[in-house]
PDB file of C-alpha atoms in Angstrom:
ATOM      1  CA  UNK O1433     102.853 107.739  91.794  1.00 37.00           C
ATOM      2  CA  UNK O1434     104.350 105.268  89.709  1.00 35.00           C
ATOM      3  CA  UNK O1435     101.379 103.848  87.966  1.00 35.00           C
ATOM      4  CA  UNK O1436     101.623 103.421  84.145  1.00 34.00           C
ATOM      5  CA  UNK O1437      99.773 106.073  81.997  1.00 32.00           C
ATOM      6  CA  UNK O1438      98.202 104.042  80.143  1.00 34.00           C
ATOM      7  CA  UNK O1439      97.576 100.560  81.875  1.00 34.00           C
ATOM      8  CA  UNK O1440      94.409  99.838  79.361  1.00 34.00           C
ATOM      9  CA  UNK O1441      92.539  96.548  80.339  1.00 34.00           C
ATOM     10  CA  UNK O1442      90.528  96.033  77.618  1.00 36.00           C
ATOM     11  CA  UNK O1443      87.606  93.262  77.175  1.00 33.00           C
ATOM     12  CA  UNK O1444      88.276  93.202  73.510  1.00 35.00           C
ATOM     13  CA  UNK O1445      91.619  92.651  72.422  1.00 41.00           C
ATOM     14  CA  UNK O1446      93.694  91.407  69.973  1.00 44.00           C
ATOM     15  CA  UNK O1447      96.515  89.108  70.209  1.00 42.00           C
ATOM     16  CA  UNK O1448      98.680  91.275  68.510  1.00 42.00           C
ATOM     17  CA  UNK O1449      97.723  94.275  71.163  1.00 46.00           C
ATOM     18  CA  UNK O1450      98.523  91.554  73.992  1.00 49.00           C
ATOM     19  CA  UNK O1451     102.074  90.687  72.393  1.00 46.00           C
ATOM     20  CA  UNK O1452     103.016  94.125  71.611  1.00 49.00           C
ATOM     21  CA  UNK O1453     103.853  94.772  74.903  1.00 48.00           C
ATOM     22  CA  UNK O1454     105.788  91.848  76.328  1.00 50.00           C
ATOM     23  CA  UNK O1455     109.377  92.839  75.713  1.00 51.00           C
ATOM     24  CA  UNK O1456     108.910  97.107  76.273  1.00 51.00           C
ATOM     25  CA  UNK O1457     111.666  97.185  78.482  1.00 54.00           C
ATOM     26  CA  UNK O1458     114.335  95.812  75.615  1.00 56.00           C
ATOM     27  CA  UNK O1459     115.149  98.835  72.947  1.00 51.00           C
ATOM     28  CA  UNK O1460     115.250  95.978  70.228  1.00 60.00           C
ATOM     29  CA  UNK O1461     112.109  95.239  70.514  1.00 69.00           C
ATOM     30  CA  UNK O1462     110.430  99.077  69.993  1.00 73.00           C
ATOM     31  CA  UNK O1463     110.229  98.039  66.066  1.00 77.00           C
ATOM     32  CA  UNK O1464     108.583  94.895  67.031  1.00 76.00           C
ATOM     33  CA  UNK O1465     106.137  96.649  69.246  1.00 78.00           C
ATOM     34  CA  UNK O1466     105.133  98.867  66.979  1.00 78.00           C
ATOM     35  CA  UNK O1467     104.265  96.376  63.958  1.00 82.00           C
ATOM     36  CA  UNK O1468     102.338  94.394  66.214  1.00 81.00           C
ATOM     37  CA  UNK O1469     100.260  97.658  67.628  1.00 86.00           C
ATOM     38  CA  UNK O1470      99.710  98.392  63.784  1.00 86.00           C
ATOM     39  CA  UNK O1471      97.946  94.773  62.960  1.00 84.00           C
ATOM     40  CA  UNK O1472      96.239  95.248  66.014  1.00 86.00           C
ATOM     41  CA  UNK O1473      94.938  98.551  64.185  1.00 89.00           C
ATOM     42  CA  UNK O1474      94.520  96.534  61.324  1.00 90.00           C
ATOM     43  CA  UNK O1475      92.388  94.004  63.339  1.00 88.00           C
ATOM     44  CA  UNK O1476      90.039  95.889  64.761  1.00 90.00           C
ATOM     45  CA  UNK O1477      89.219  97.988  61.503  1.00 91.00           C
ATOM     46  CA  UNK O1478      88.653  94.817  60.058  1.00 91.00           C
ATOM     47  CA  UNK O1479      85.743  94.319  62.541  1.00 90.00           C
ATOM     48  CA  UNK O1480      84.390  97.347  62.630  1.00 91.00           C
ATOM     49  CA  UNK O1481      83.652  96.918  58.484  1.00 92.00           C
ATOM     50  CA  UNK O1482      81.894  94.357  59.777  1.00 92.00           C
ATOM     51  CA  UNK O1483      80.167  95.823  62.413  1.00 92.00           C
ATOM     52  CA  UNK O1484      80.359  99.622  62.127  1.00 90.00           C
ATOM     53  CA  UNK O1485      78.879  99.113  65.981  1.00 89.00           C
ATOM     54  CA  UNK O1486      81.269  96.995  67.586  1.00 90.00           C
ATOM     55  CA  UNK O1487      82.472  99.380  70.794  1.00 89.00           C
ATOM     56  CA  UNK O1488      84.603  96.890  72.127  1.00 88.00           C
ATOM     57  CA  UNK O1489      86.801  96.984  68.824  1.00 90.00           C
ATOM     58  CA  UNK O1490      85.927 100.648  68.784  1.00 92.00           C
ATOM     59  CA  UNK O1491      87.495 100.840  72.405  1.00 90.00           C
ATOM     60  CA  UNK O1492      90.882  98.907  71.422  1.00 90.00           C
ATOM     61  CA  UNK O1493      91.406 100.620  67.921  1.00 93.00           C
ATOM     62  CA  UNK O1494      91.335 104.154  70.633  1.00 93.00           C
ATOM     63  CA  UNK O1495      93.835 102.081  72.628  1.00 91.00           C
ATOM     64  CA  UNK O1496      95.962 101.468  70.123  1.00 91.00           C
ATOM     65  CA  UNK O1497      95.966 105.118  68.864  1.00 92.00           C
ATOM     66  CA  UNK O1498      96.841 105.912  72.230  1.00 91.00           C
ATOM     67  CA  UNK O1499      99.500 104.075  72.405  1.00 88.00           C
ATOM     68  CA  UNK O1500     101.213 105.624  69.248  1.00 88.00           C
ATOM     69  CA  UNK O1501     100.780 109.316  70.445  1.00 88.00           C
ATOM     70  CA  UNK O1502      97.517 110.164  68.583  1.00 93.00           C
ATOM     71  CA  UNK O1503      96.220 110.698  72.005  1.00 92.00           C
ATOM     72  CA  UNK O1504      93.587 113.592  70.047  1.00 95.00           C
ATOM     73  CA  UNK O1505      92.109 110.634  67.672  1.00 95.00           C
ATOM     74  CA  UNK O1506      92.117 108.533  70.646  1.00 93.00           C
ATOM     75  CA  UNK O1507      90.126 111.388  72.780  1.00 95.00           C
ATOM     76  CA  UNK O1508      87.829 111.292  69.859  1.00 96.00           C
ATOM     77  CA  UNK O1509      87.348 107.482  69.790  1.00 94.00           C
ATOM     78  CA  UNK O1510      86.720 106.961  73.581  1.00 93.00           C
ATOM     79  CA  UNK O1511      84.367 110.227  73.740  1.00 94.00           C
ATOM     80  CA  UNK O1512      82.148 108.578  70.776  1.00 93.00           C
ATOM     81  CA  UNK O1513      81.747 105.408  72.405  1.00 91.00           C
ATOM     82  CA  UNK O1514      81.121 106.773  75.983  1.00 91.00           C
ATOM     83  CA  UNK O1515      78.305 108.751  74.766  1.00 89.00           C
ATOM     84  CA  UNK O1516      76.697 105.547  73.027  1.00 87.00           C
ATOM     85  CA  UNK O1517      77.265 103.621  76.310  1.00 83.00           C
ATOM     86  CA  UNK O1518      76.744 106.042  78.933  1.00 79.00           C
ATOM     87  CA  UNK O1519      73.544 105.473  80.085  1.00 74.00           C
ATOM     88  CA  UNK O1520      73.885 101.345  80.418  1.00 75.00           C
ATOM     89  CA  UNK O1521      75.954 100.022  83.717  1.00 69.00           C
ATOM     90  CA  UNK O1522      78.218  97.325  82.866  1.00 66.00           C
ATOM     91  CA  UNK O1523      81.398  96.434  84.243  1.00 59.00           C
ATOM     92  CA  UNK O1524      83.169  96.068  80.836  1.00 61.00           C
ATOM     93  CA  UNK O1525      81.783  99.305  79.826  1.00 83.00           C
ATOM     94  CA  UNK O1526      84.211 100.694  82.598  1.00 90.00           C
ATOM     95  CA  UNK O1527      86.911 100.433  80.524  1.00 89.00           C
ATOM     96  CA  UNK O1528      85.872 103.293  78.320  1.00 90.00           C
ATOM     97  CA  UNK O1529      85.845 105.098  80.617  1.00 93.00           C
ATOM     98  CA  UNK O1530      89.194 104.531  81.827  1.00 93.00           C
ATOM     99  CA  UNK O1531      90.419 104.908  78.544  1.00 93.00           C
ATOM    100  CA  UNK O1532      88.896 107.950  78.098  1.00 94.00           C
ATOM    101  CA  UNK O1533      90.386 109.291  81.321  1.00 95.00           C
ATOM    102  CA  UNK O1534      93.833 107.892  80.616  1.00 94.00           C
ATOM    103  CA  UNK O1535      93.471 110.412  77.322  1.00 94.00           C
ATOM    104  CA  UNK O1536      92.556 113.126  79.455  1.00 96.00           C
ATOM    105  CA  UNK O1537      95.431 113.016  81.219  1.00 94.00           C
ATOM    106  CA  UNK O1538      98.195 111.954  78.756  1.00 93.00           C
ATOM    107  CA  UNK O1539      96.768 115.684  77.239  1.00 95.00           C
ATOM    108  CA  UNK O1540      96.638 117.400  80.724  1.00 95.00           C
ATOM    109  CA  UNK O1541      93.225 117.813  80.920  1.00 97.00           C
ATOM    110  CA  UNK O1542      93.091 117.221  84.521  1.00 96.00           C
ATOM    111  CA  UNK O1543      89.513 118.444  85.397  1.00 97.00           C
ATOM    112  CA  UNK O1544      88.117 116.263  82.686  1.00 97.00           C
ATOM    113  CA  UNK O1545      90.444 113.202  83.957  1.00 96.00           C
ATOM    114  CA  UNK O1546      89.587 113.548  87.843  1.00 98.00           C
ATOM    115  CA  UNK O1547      85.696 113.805  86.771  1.00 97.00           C
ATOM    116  CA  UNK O1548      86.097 110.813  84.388  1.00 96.00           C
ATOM    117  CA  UNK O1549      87.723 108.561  86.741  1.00 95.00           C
ATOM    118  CA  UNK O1550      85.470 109.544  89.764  1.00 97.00           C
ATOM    119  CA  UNK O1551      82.362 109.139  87.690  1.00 95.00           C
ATOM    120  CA  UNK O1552      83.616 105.760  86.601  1.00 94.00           C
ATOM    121  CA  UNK O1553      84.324 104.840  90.175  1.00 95.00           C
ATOM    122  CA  UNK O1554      80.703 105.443  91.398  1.00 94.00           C
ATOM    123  CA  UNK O1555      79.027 104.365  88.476  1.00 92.00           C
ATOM    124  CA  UNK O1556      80.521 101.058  87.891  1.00 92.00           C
ATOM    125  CA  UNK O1557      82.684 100.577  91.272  1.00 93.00           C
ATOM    126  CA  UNK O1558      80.865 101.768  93.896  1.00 93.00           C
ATOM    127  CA  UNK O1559      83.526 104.000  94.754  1.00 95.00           C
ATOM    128  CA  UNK O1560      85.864 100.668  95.710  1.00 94.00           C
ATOM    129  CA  UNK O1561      88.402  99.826  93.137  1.00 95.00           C
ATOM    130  CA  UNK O1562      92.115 100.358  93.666  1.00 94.00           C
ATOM    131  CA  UNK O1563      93.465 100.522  90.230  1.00 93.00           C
ATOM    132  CA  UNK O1564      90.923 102.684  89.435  1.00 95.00           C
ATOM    133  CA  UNK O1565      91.957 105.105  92.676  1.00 96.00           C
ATOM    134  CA  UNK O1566      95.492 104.767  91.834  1.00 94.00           C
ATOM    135  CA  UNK O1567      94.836 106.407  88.525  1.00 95.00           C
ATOM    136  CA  UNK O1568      92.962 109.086  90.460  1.00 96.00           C
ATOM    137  CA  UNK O1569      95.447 109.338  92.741  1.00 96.00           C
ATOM    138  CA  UNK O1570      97.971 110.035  89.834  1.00 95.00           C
ATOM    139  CA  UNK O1571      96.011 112.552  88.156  1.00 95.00           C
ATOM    140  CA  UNK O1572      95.372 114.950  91.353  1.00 96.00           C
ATOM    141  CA  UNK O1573      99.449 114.910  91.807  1.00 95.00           C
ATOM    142  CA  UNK O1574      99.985 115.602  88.219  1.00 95.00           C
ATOM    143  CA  UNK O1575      97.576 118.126  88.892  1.00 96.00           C
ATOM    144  CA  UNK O1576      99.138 119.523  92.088  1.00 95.00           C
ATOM    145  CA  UNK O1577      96.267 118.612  94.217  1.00 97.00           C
ATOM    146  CA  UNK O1578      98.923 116.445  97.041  1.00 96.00           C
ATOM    147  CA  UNK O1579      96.336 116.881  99.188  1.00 95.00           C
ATOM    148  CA  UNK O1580      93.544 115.313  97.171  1.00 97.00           C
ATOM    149  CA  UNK O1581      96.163 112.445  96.140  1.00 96.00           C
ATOM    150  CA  UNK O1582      97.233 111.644  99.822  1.00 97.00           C
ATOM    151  CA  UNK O1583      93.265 111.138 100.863  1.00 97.00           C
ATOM    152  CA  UNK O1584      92.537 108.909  97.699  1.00 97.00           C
ATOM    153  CA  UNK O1585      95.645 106.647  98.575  1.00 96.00           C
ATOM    154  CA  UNK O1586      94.523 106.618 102.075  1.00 97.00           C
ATOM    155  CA  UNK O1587      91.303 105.103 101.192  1.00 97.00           C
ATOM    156  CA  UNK O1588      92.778 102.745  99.023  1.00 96.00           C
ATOM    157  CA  UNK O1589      95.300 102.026 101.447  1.00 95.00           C
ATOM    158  CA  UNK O1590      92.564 100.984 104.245  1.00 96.00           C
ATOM    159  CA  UNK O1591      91.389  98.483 101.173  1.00 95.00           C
ATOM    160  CA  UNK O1592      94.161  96.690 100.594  1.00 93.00           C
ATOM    161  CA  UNK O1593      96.822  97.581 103.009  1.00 92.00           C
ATOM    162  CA  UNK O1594      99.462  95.203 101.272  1.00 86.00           C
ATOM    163  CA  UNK O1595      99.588  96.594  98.119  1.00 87.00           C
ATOM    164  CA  UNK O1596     103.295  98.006  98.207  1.00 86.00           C
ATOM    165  CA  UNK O1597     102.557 100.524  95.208  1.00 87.00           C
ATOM    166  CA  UNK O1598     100.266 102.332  97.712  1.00 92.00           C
ATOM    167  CA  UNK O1599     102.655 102.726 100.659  1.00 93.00           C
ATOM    168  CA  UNK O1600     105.531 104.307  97.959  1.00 92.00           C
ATOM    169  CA  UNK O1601     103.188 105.943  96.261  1.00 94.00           C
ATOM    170  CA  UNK O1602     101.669 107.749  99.486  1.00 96.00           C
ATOM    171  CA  UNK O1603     105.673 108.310 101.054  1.00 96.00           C
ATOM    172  CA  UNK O1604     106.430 110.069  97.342  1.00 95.00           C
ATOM    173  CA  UNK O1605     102.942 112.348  97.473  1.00 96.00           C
ATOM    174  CA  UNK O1606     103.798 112.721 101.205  1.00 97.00           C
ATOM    175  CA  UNK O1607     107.551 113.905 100.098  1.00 97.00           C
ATOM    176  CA  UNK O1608     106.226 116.420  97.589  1.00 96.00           C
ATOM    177  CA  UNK O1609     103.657 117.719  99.694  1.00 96.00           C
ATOM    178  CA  UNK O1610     106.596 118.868 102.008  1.00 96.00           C
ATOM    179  CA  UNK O1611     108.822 119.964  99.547  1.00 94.00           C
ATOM    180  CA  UNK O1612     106.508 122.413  98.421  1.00 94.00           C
ATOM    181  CA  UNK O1613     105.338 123.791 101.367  1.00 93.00           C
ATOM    182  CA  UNK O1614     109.381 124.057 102.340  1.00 92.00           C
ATOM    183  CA  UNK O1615     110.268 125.752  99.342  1.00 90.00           C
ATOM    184  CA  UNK O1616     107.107 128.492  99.515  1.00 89.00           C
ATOM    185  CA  UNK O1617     109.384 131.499 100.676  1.00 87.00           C
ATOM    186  CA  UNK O1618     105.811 132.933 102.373  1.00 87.00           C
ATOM    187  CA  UNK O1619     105.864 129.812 104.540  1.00 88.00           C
ATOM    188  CA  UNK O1620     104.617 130.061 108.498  1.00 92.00           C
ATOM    189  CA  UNK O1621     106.263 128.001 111.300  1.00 93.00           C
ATOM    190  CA  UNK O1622     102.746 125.885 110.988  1.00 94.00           C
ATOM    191  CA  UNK O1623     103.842 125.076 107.676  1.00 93.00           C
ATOM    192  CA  UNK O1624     107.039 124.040 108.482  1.00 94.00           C
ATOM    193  CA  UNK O1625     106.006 122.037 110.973  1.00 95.00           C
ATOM    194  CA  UNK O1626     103.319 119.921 108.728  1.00 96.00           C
ATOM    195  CA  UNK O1627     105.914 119.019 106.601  1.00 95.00           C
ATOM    196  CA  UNK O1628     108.371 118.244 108.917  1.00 96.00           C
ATOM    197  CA  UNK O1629     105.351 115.759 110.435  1.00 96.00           C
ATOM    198  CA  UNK O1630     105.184 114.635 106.745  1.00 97.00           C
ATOM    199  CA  UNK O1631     108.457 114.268 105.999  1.00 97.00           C
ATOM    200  CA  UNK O1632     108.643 111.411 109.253  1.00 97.00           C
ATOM    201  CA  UNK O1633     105.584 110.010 107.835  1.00 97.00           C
ATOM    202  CA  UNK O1634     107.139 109.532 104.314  1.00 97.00           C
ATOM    203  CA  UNK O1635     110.523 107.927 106.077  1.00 97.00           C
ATOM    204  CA  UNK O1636     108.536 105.144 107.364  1.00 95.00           C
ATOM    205  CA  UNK O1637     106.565 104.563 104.505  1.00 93.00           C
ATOM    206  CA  UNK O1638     109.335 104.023 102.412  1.00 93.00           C
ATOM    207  CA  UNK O1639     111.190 101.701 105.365  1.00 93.00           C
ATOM    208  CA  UNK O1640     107.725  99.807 105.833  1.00 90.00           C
ATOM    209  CA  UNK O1641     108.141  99.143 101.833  1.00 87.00           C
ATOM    210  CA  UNK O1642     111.624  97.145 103.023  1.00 84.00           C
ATOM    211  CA  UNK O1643     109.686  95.380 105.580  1.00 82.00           C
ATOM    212  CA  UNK O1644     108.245  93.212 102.744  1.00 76.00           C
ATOM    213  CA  UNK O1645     111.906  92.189 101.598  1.00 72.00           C
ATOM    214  CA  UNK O1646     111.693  89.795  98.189  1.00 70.00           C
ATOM    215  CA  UNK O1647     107.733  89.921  98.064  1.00 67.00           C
ATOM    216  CA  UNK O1648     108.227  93.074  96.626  1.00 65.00           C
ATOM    217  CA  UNK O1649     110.991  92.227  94.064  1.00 65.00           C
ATOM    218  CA  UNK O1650     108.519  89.781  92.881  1.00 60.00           C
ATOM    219  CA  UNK O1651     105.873  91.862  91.893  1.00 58.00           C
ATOM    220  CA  UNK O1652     108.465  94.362  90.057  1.00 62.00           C
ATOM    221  CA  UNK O1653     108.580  97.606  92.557  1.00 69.00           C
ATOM    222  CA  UNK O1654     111.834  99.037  92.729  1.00 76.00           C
ATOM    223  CA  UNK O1655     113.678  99.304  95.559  1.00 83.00           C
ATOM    224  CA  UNK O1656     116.633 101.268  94.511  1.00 86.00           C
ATOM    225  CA  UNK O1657     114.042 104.011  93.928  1.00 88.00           C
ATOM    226  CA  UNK O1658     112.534 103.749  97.100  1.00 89.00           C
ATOM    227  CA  UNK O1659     115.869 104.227  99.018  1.00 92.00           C
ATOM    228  CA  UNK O1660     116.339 107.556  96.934  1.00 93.00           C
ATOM    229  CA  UNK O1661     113.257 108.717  98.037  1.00 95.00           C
ATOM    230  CA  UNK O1662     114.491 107.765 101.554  1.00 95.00           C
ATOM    231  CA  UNK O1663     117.714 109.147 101.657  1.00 96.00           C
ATOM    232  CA  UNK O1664     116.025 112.470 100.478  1.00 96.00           C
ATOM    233  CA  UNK O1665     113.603 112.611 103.155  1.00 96.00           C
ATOM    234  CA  UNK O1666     116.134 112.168 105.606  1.00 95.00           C
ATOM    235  CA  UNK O1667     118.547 115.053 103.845  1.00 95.00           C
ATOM    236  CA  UNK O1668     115.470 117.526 103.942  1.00 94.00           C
ATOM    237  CA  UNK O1669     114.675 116.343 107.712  1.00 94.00           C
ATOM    238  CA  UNK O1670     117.899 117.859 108.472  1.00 91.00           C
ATOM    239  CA  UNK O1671     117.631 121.106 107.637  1.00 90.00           C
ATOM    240  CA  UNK O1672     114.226 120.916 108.677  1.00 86.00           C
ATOM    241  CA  UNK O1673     114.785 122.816 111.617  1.00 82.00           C
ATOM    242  CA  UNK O1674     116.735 125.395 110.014  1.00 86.00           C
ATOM    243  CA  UNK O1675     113.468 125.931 107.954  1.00 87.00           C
ATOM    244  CA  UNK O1676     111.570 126.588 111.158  1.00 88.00           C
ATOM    245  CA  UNK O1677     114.036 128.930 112.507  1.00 86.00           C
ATOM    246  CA  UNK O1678     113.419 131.151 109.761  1.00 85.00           C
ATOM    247  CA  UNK O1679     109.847 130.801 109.373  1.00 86.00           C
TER     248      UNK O1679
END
């Protein structure tokens, strides 16, 4: 899925944070980044002198540590701070949480980041939050769990069915899901024909994503990805029955 690894959305945040990350795309601007995610580290030391209990500053200084690679500091940070919080229920608590998960992940700790983000979900969500299931739904296909990443994007699909991230994002799980089970030499004729069913399924999720023409374009998805991913469902389609044949 082609959700960011880190998409923090933090309560507390520092301009400098905010501004470090409005030019990422332009290679002249990495140095820039960088300085301005190191007064942001600056700024929230600066509070926490001042108050050594301040997990919202706590919570962005982890950010920013993630953001630099220190993902181990930033593991300890978040882990701190959700153990002070863990018993109170607040909404902007939920983004420790995240954090914490995001961390789990970036280290490929994928037990700890599917039981983080699910935990989150219930506590604070009640179990209805897309972004939140997208970053779920990224974590079980990092993890190899396609199956457990279609269902999430499913539900999150009957949510908000015209969020175009979700319909590539469930064509590309779909795609893998077939790949693999094309390329596992013990494969039965069952098998092939699931991911031949899947492999359909994927070709008209990634046409329904052209069925929203500029809308899309708009909100930044790619569609010179999504006709790769097309094109390559339709390749694999056609040796899809030579994949039966010998199963």
């Amino acid at each position: 899925p082609c959700s960011t690894l880190f998409p923090y959305t933090l309560l507390f945040r520092s301009i400098w944070f905010d501004t470090a990350f409005q030019d990422k795309k332009d290679v002249r601007n990495q140095e820039k980044m960088l300085k301005n995610l190191g007064h942001a580290l600056e700024y929230y030391e600066r509070v926490l002198r001042l108050e050594p209990n301040n997990i919202y500053a706590a919570n962005g200084g982890g950010a920013v540590l993630a953001q630099k690679g220190y993902l181990e500091f930033a593991k300890d940070i978040f882990t701190d701070v959700h153990e002070a919080t863990a018993a109170e229920i607040s909404g902007g608590l939920a983004d420790v949480w995240i954090n914490l998960a995001h961390v789990y992940l970036g280290l490929e700790q994928y037990m700890n980041a599917v039981k983080m983000y699910q935990n989150c979900l219930r506590k604070f969500f009640y179990n209805n939050n897309v972004n939140v299931m997208l970053y779920l739904a990224r974590t079980f296909y990092d993890f190899d769990k396609l199956h457990e990443c279609k269902n999430v994007l499913l539900k999150a699909l009957h949510m908000q069915p015209s969020n175009y991230t979700l319909w590539f994002d469930l064509g590309v799980a779909m795609q893998q899901f077939a790949v693999k089970s094309l390329q596992n030499e013990a494969k039965r004729a069952a098998d092939v024909r699931e991911a031949i069913r899947e492999l359909n399924l994927a070709v008209k999720m990634f046409k329904y994503c052209f069925s929203f023409g500029d809308k899309v374009i708009k909100y930044g998805f790619d569609m010179t990805k999504t006709k790769v991913h097309l094109k390559f469902c339709q390749s694999m389609l056609e040796t899809g029955n030579k994949h039966l044949k010998y199963a």
